[in-house]
Amino acid sequence: MKNITDIQNEIIENFELFDGDMESILFYLMDLGKKLPAMPEAHKTEDFIVKGCQSKVWVYPSFMDGKVIFEADSNTEITKGLVSLLVQVWSNQTPDEILNSELFFIEKIGMSRMIGSQRSNGFNNMIKQIKLYALAYNSKNN
Amino acid sequence: MAQKLDITSIRNQFPILHQEVNGKPLIYFDNAATTQKPQAVIDALVKYYSHDNANIHRAAHTLAARSTDMFEDTRKTIQAFINAKEVEECIFTKGVTESINLVAQTWGRKFLVAGDEVIITTMEHHSNIVPWQMICEEKGAILKVIPINEAGELLMEEYEKLLSSKTKIVACVWVSNALGTINPVKEIITKAHAVGAKVLLDGAQACSHLEVDVQDLDCDFLTISGHKLYGPTGVGVLYGKRELLEAMPPYQGGGEMIKEVSFEKTTYNEIPYKFEAGTPNIGDVIAFKYALDFINEIGKENIATHENELLKHCVDGLLAINQSVKTLHATSPQQQPINLIGTAKQKVSVQSFVINGMHHFDAGMMLDAKGIAVRTGHHCTQPLMSYLGVDGTIRASFSVYNTLEEVDVFLEAVKKLIKR
């Protein structure tokens, strides 16, 4: 399994191919969203909705063999693409790895241009939510 | 007779339009949210703070006299703009929201009693719903809502059924921000007056497109936002008939609104100052005059003719997209790619629509990537969206500086979203 740093570097390389062309980046994000494994409808409950996002976003955690698995979905394609990046980086990692990781890819791919400050709160909430889940599994483990 | 406008020279007065967004020339179709500002307005702001800044109305010095004169000049200009009988009937506020809250909290607090009824419409902006809900709750008054048809037009026969001797005020949007519908306000006012009710018109969207004559309309209150009229943000107007404004208690206490203050008793100033507590937004009010001058110079009729041409081109183009897809795939109307939201016969240059199978948020982002600024979401009209069965729309709203060529670029971009 690749580590969190390697995954982030790969994401940065992929985004560099678009040379900042916003339209291509958005199409790419929507494609990434489509590639997310389908999230069972039963997991899309109020409990797993990320608060403070303009669109609906669900993140559902589970714990298997010492690793946290994240499922995610959104009712908008671009947001789904954005949350898929977090899943790509953090799913299938141990709670410790998640909690100790720094998300450097966000700035490098120019996320602020994609979502603006209006929506960055929502994105930060996704990050917080995922870290909270990792923290919960970590405390349970110890 | 409307004159053909020189749009290039109009565009040249708006420096903001001459830029690229995401590497593409900016196409600004979010004019119902706020219009851009002509150079004359920007220059007026700079000149005020560079040469004339002083607090108004009280000091004996030259700068104060100058700024007071300019501030009051705007009041005279707005009086003429809406044809108010008296200049004192025009009160400066922060915008429509504050104007409506002012009426709800002063007129409403004094004159509404338990069991009274306040009528609004299904297509109100939240700013003409919530202030009335608040005062109705406080007073035990009842909020009634005029329903609409699928095109987004008021059901006038239902309105008549709602009217009774219990109706104390009808607070009604003149032009819907989400749908563009022009409501038959003259008829609404006549019918309300027949049962002794007052009428407040939310003129946020109307005043940049339509001729305004408050005496002819006979409305009791009219609310205006400067920033939707090419003026600065943070400036608005409340027009009210003199006898109503005089009967209303002050809105806020402070400087300017008083005649005399002692610790035992305060007497209040005359209108309009009674409602203008504290140092007003002097610089923006002064610059607002230049926005009104800009509109007056071009002429409302000429502006409306151009904007209606843009709207027609846009609607025809969106329908043509549906038609081309229908020809290709023989789809039913329910499956057509675009649903127009707001198809009233009387409209201003606003078109809402949804793209089936695509969230409005995604559409807005994709259009932005092409440099096209549209509004997406519920447009602060959640009850209307819920009535229409959508959680939001894409809204393109056109202004005098927009061009047919821009509409073509927009239509191409929408077509591309559908074919992706």
XYZ file of C-alpha atoms in Angstrom:
562
model
C 0.000 0.000 0.000
C 1.366 3.424 -0.945
C 1.971 5.860 1.840
C 0.120 9.150 2.218
C 3.035 11.250 0.952
C 3.424 9.177 -2.246
C -0.295 9.356 -2.957
C -0.290 13.125 -2.550
C 2.718 13.475 -4.871
C 0.904 11.432 -7.494
C -2.169 13.653 -7.230
C 0.021 16.753 -7.668
C 1.672 15.246 -10.768
C -1.715 14.415 -12.283
C -3.016 17.934 -11.753
C 0.147 19.453 -13.221
C -0.794 17.914 -16.574
C -3.668 20.398 -16.871
C -1.403 23.410 -16.620
C -4.019 25.331 -14.625
C -6.791 25.010 -17.239
C -9.824 25.206 -14.981
C -12.286 23.558 -17.337
C -10.074 20.485 -17.791
C -9.456 20.325 -14.053
C -13.186 20.360 -13.319
C -13.859 17.640 -15.913
C -11.045 15.591 -14.336
C -12.524 16.091 -10.847
C -15.936 14.947 -12.086
C -14.301 11.851 -13.608
C -12.539 11.122 -10.317
C -15.896 11.400 -8.545
C -17.431 8.907 -10.953
C -14.666 6.421 -10.153
C -15.478 6.437 -6.427
C -16.999 3.110 -5.420
C -20.757 3.458 -4.984
C -21.768 4.304 -1.443
C -24.680 2.221 -0.161
C -27.806 4.384 0.265
C -28.127 3.041 3.829
C -24.895 4.847 4.719
C -26.159 8.206 3.479
C -27.824 9.234 6.716
C -27.831 12.515 8.649
C -25.140 11.079 10.942
C -22.663 10.807 8.108
C -23.367 14.076 6.375
C -20.521 16.610 6.534
C -21.905 19.774 8.086
C -21.376 23.193 6.546
C -20.989 22.148 2.904
C -23.011 23.981 0.250
C -23.761 20.680 -1.416
C -24.547 17.413 0.328
C -21.490 15.339 1.230
C -21.438 12.055 3.097
C -18.364 10.346 4.519
C -18.823 6.884 6.014
C -15.945 5.243 7.907
C -15.313 1.616 8.727
C -12.388 -0.161 10.333
C -10.760 -3.292 8.995
C -7.407 -4.974 9.781
C -6.183 -1.904 11.656
C -7.007 0.435 8.766
C -9.736 2.998 8.237
C -11.785 2.652 5.071
C -13.736 5.671 3.875
C -16.725 5.712 1.574
C -17.906 9.069 0.278
C -20.550 10.582 -1.958
C -22.014 13.945 -2.853
C -25.032 15.205 -4.752
C -22.764 17.346 -6.924
C -20.166 15.896 -9.238
C -17.379 18.388 -8.584
C -17.673 18.068 -4.810
C -17.701 14.311 -5.215
C -14.431 14.644 -7.102
C -12.983 16.781 -4.319
C -13.962 14.373 -1.560
C -12.646 11.494 -3.688
C -9.194 13.065 -3.396
C -9.432 12.841 0.395
C -10.581 9.223 0.123
C -7.695 8.501 -2.228
C -5.190 9.929 0.270
C -6.628 8.678 3.533
C -8.667 5.536 2.932
C -6.906 2.292 3.773
C -4.408 3.943 6.121
C -4.038 3.405 9.860
C -5.583 5.949 12.228
C -2.067 6.988 13.302
C -0.961 7.616 9.733
C -4.065 9.692 9.071
C -3.688 11.742 12.241
C 0.022 12.385 11.662
C -0.311 13.335 8.012
C -0.103 16.830 6.535
C -2.207 17.552 3.489
C 0.277 19.374 1.285
C -1.404 18.458 -2.022
C -4.292 20.879 -1.497
C -2.193 23.990 -1.872
C -0.024 22.465 -4.627
C -2.962 21.670 -6.921
C -4.407 25.165 -6.448
C -7.508 24.000 -4.647
C -8.295 27.537 -3.491
C -8.807 28.542 -7.134
C -11.206 25.648 -7.584
C -13.380 26.194 -4.578
C -12.774 29.747 -3.356
C -13.035 30.798 0.251
C -16.843 30.456 0.201
C -16.540 26.718 -0.203
C -13.238 26.071 1.514
C -15.016 25.950 4.885
C -16.999 22.995 3.641
C -13.835 21.303 2.392
C -12.098 21.940 5.716
C -15.072 20.357 7.446
C -14.578 17.213 5.328
C -10.962 17.101 6.470
C -11.922 17.640 10.126
C -14.603 14.975 9.929
C -12.185 12.398 8.506
C -9.575 13.204 11.152
C -12.232 12.885 13.870
C -13.130 9.417 12.630
C -9.437 8.470 12.668
C -9.112 9.840 16.195
C -12.123 7.830 17.342
C -10.670 4.596 15.925
C -7.311 5.444 17.428
C -8.746 5.901 20.923
C -10.753 2.691 20.515
C -7.592 0.839 19.489
C -5.512 2.078 22.377
C -39.254 55.243 -29.261
C -36.236 53.352 -27.983
C -32.850 54.248 -29.439
C -30.231 51.719 -30.469
C -27.539 51.911 -27.815
C -23.812 51.998 -28.425
C -23.003 49.087 -26.148
C -19.262 49.311 -26.785
C -19.126 52.818 -25.415
C -21.323 51.782 -22.468
C -18.999 48.839 -21.759
C -16.036 51.188 -21.850
C -17.491 52.952 -18.817
C -17.189 49.735 -16.777
C -13.527 48.951 -16.099
C -14.301 45.655 -14.358
C -15.693 44.127 -17.550
C -12.323 44.305 -19.280
C -10.606 41.378 -17.625
C -10.071 37.671 -18.050
C -11.395 35.080 -15.610
C -9.870 31.617 -15.807
C -8.120 32.707 -18.965
C -11.345 33.715 -20.738
C -12.922 37.157 -21.211
C -15.282 37.804 -18.301
C -18.973 37.464 -19.140
C -20.902 38.896 -16.237
C -24.457 37.524 -16.107
C -25.051 37.919 -12.373
C -26.600 41.343 -12.583
C -29.662 40.456 -10.532
C -27.295 39.887 -7.602
C -25.423 43.130 -8.169
C -24.628 45.290 -11.159
C -21.138 46.515 -11.982
C -20.228 50.153 -11.413
C -19.516 52.762 -14.092
C -16.309 54.787 -13.878
C -18.308 57.879 -12.833
C -19.436 56.104 -9.639
C -15.918 54.887 -8.871
C -14.509 58.369 -9.542
C -17.146 59.945 -7.296
C -16.090 57.699 -4.419
C -12.423 58.542 -4.927
C -13.185 62.250 -5.261
C -15.329 62.288 -2.132
C -12.634 60.718 0.032
C -9.838 62.700 -1.666
C -11.492 66.143 -1.512
C -14.798 66.380 0.308
C -14.953 63.968 3.228
C -16.679 65.497 6.275
C -19.569 64.538 8.486
C -22.802 66.012 7.233
C -25.552 68.280 8.553
C -23.992 69.770 11.661
C -20.594 71.380 11.301
C -20.055 75.018 10.261
C -17.055 74.367 8.026
C -16.752 74.315 4.258
C -16.119 70.603 3.767
C -19.180 69.738 5.854
C -21.309 72.114 3.814
C -19.982 70.585 0.612
C -20.569 66.980 1.677
C -24.027 67.850 3.049
C -25.002 69.470 -0.250
C -23.802 66.472 -2.247
C -25.551 64.023 0.089
C -28.823 65.920 -0.213
C -28.336 66.196 -3.982
C -28.573 62.418 -4.176
C -31.833 62.585 -2.241
C -33.216 65.051 -4.806
C -32.016 62.808 -7.635
C -33.698 59.731 -6.167
C -36.866 61.774 -5.575
C -36.962 62.602 -9.266
C -35.966 59.043 -10.213
C -39.042 57.578 -8.499
C -41.203 60.701 -8.867
C -41.838 61.052 -5.152
C -43.993 64.036 -4.272
C -41.571 65.308 -1.652
C -37.873 64.853 -1.125
C -38.425 64.138 2.592
C -40.237 60.936 1.622
C -36.906 59.384 0.572
C -34.951 57.843 3.451
C -31.448 56.483 3.023
C -30.875 52.964 4.305
C -28.307 50.207 3.712
C -30.502 48.593 1.090
C -33.795 46.837 0.542
C -33.319 44.483 3.483
C -32.921 47.339 5.908
C -35.757 49.281 4.296
C -38.174 46.379 4.764
C -37.001 45.731 8.320
C -37.477 49.411 9.062
C -41.112 49.305 7.960
C -41.819 45.990 9.703
C -40.220 47.142 12.949
C -41.719 50.648 13.071
C -44.975 50.706 11.101
C -45.578 47.021 11.892
C -44.840 47.372 15.576
C -47.126 50.373 15.927
C -50.027 49.384 13.737
C -50.258 45.570 13.687
C -52.359 43.852 16.349
C -53.236 40.223 17.029
C -55.382 38.743 14.286
C -54.290 41.257 11.633
C -53.103 39.803 8.359
C -49.999 40.534 6.299
C -49.979 39.318 2.708
C -46.812 38.410 0.818
C -46.286 36.288 -2.321
C -44.772 32.871 -2.986
C -41.934 34.475 -4.937
C -40.603 36.745 -2.184
C -36.912 37.025 -1.424
C -36.157 36.002 2.166
C -35.711 39.681 2.970
C -39.427 40.239 2.346
C -40.481 37.132 4.280
C -38.438 37.002 7.467
C -38.998 40.607 8.691
C -42.771 40.029 8.385
C -42.587 36.638 10.075
C -40.702 38.249 12.950
C -43.199 41.064 13.503
C -46.208 38.765 12.933
C -44.890 36.416 15.587
C -44.362 39.290 17.981
C -47.804 40.795 17.392
C -49.867 37.661 16.873
C -50.569 38.715 13.289
C -50.989 36.181 10.487
C -48.853 35.887 7.361
C -50.759 34.930 4.191
C -49.141 33.996 0.905
C -50.416 34.622 -2.637
C -49.858 31.467 -4.697
C -48.399 31.401 -8.223
C -48.901 29.342 -11.362
C -46.284 27.172 -13.090
C -45.072 30.042 -15.226
C -44.293 31.983 -12.083
C -47.199 34.448 -12.220
C -49.327 35.468 -9.248
C -52.803 33.992 -9.098
C -54.677 37.262 -8.822
C -58.047 35.642 -8.095
C -56.421 33.938 -5.088
C -55.005 37.292 -4.021
C -58.486 38.788 -4.059
C -59.729 35.921 -1.883
C -56.988 36.629 0.679
C -57.870 40.311 0.954
C -60.238 41.319 3.744
C -60.731 43.975 6.362
C -58.136 42.050 8.411
C -55.438 42.736 5.796
C -53.201 45.508 7.084
C -50.343 45.416 4.604
C -49.444 43.696 1.362
C -45.661 43.340 1.045
C -44.987 42.300 -2.500
C -42.004 41.940 -4.763
C -42.371 44.066 -7.902
C -40.008 41.917 -9.961
C -38.974 38.423 -8.851
C -35.218 38.029 -8.472
C -35.345 34.293 -9.179
C -37.892 34.249 -12.018
C -37.835 37.725 -13.498
C -41.648 37.959 -13.315
C -43.012 41.504 -13.337
C -45.964 41.487 -10.963
C -49.099 43.545 -11.741
C -48.344 45.904 -8.869
C -50.759 48.641 -9.845
C -53.653 46.215 -9.651
C -52.274 44.765 -6.406
C -52.121 48.241 -4.885
C -55.620 49.277 -6.010
C -57.129 46.090 -4.602
C -55.236 46.382 -1.304
C -56.281 49.995 -0.894
C -59.907 48.997 -1.506
C -59.825 47.028 1.778
C -57.849 49.726 3.571
C -54.497 47.893 3.474
C -51.129 49.514 2.839
C -48.713 48.228 0.188
C -44.947 47.890 0.388
C -43.207 47.153 -2.901
C -39.825 45.414 -2.888
C -38.242 47.275 -5.769
C -34.805 45.637 -5.559
C -35.006 44.120 -9.044
C -37.565 46.405 -10.664
C -35.945 49.809 -10.408
C -33.059 49.114 -12.792
C -35.363 47.858 -15.542
C -38.732 49.621 -15.220
C -39.963 53.198 -15.057
C -40.765 54.059 -11.446
C -43.473 56.545 -10.524
C -44.554 56.110 -6.930
C -47.315 58.698 -7.267
C -48.839 56.965 -10.254
C -48.469 53.550 -8.584
C -49.825 55.001 -5.339
C -47.683 52.540 -3.346
C -47.291 53.333 0.340
C -43.697 52.161 0.546
C -41.061 51.334 -2.059
C -37.678 49.819 -1.235
C -34.579 50.257 -3.395
C -31.021 48.894 -3.338
C -28.356 51.143 -4.835
C -25.969 48.348 -5.765
C -28.514 46.805 -8.131
C -28.748 50.184 -9.881
C -25.051 50.473 -10.819
C -24.411 52.211 -7.486
C -22.233 51.310 -4.517
C -23.125 48.583 -2.030
C -24.478 49.652 1.341
C -26.851 52.310 -0.003
C -30.571 51.897 -0.294
C -33.704 53.934 -0.131
C -37.007 53.608 1.610
C -39.716 55.677 -0.009
C -42.795 56.165 2.144
C -45.776 58.484 1.949
C -45.265 61.456 4.248
C -48.276 60.793 6.487
C -47.147 57.206 7.078
C -43.536 58.096 7.795
C -44.659 60.799 10.189
C -46.937 58.405 12.033
C -44.197 55.789 12.405
C -41.902 55.759 15.437
C -38.137 56.021 14.806
C -36.270 52.846 13.851
C -32.998 53.390 15.705
C -31.996 55.913 18.335
C -28.852 58.010 18.083
C -27.500 61.163 16.556
C -29.202 62.957 13.651
C -32.641 61.485 14.386
C -33.289 63.753 17.393
C -34.658 67.243 17.785
C -33.719 67.638 21.445
C -32.300 65.262 23.997
C -32.433 65.511 27.772
C -32.140 62.694 30.270
C -35.857 63.012 30.911
C -37.167 63.081 27.351
C -36.070 63.099 23.746
C -38.019 64.622 20.910
C -37.457 63.330 17.426
C -36.358 65.038 14.266
C -38.532 65.484 11.183
C -38.553 63.004 8.330
C -36.341 61.841 6.679
C -33.775 62.432 9.462
C -35.964 60.726 12.070
C -35.048 57.461 10.349
C -31.378 58.203 9.669
C -29.749 57.736 13.075
C -25.965 57.938 13.212
C -23.482 59.012 10.559
C -24.888 57.698 7.314
C -22.979 56.064 4.488
C -22.103 59.494 3.091
C -19.537 58.566 0.448
C -21.630 55.818 -1.077
C -24.805 57.936 -1.037
C -22.940 60.698 -2.876
C -21.594 58.239 -5.458
C -25.059 56.705 -5.877
C -26.187 59.926 -7.584
C -23.745 59.218 -10.410
C -25.291 55.775 -10.879
C -28.740 57.339 -11.194
C -27.338 59.897 -13.633
C -25.863 57.038 -15.673
C -29.302 55.382 -15.935
C -31.039 58.679 -16.693
C -28.555 59.496 -19.441
C -29.134 56.219 -21.259
C -32.853 56.133 -20.500
C -34.818 53.314 -18.895
C -36.725 52.552 -22.086
C -33.509 52.142 -24.047
C -32.008 49.976 -21.317
C -35.113 47.781 -21.164
C -35.251 47.383 -24.951
C -31.644 46.181 -25.051
C -32.026 43.885 -22.045
C -35.223 42.352 -23.441
C -33.400 41.607 -26.681
C -30.707 39.780 -24.692
C -33.349 37.839 -22.750
C -35.178 36.790 -25.909
C -31.920 35.676 -27.531
C -31.078 33.628 -24.448
C -34.503 31.996 -24.123
C -34.655 31.217 -27.864
C -31.168 29.710 -27.621
C -31.994 27.528 -24.612
C -35.179 26.302 -26.312
C -33.199 25.609 -29.491
C -30.838 23.396 -27.467
C -33.856 21.420 -26.261
C -35.159 21.232 -29.815
C -31.871 19.959 -31.232
C -31.623 17.241 -28.607
C -35.277 16.308 -29.166
C -34.624 15.928 -32.880
C -31.612 13.740 -32.185
C -33.087 11.490 -29.522
C -36.870 11.946 -29.771
C -37.059 12.659 -26.042
C -40.248 13.522 -24.171
C -40.637 17.036 -22.674
C -39.819 15.597 -19.244
C -36.488 14.380 -20.537
C -35.536 17.534 -22.346
C -32.129 18.685 -21.165
C -33.177 22.153 -20.034
C -36.192 23.181 -18.010
C -36.844 26.905 -18.033
C -37.919 28.157 -14.617
C -39.963 31.331 -14.817
C -41.815 31.786 -18.075
C -44.160 34.622 -17.154
C -45.510 36.749 -19.993
C -44.242 39.912 -18.310
C -40.580 39.558 -17.426
C -37.353 41.453 -17.012
C -34.028 40.155 -18.309
C -33.596 37.263 -15.893
C -33.728 33.598 -16.909
C -33.549 30.733 -14.459
C -33.231 27.155 -15.642
C -32.142 23.717 -14.574
C -30.130 21.224 -16.588
C -31.612 17.808 -16.020
C -29.123 15.394 -14.514
C -26.693 18.116 -13.535
C -26.508 19.883 -10.206
C -26.665 23.675 -10.520
C -23.479 23.933 -8.464
C -21.540 21.879 -11.034
C -23.011 23.917 -13.874
C -22.030 27.166 -12.161
C -18.454 25.979 -11.651
C -18.180 24.766 -15.247
C -19.477 28.065 -16.608
C -17.087 29.952 -14.326
C -14.235 27.941 -15.832
C -15.228 29.602 -19.121
C -15.240 33.042 -17.538
C -19.038 33.175 -17.310
C -20.473 34.434 -14.016
C -24.022 33.225 -13.335
C -25.872 32.704 -10.083
C -26.606 29.174 -8.946
C -28.593 28.083 -5.921
C -31.866 29.033 -4.294
C -31.432 32.806 -4.808
C -32.651 33.469 -1.237
C -36.090 32.242 -2.252
C -36.255 28.828 -0.593
C -40.080 28.724 -0.297
C -40.322 29.475 -4.031
C -37.773 26.771 -4.900
C -39.642 24.294 -2.751
C -42.928 25.214 -4.495
C -41.223 24.712 -7.876
C -39.807 21.376 -6.708
C -36.168 22.271 -7.309
C -33.387 22.896 -4.820
C -31.868 25.590 -6.952
C -31.503 26.932 -10.458
C -28.910 28.414 -12.754
C -29.802 32.073 -13.253
C -28.510 34.304 -15.994
C -29.440 37.959 -15.551
C -28.598 40.591 -18.125
C -27.745 44.228 -17.898
C -27.277 47.124 -20.283
C -23.573 46.370 -20.813
C -24.103 42.756 -21.890
C -24.022 41.786 -25.557
C -25.693 39.290 -27.868
C -22.231 37.848 -28.537
C -21.835 37.135 -24.825
C -25.186 35.353 -24.818
C -23.933 33.235 -27.756
C -20.800 32.226 -25.826
C -22.991 31.365 -22.837
C -25.363 29.249 -24.965
C -22.423 27.369 -26.502
C -21.093 26.667 -23.004
C -24.488 25.389 -21.834
C -24.719 23.178 -24.923
C -21.307 21.744 -24.110
C -22.403 20.965 -20.542
C -25.338 18.997 -21.873
C -23.345 17.076 -24.456
C -20.495 16.171 -22.110
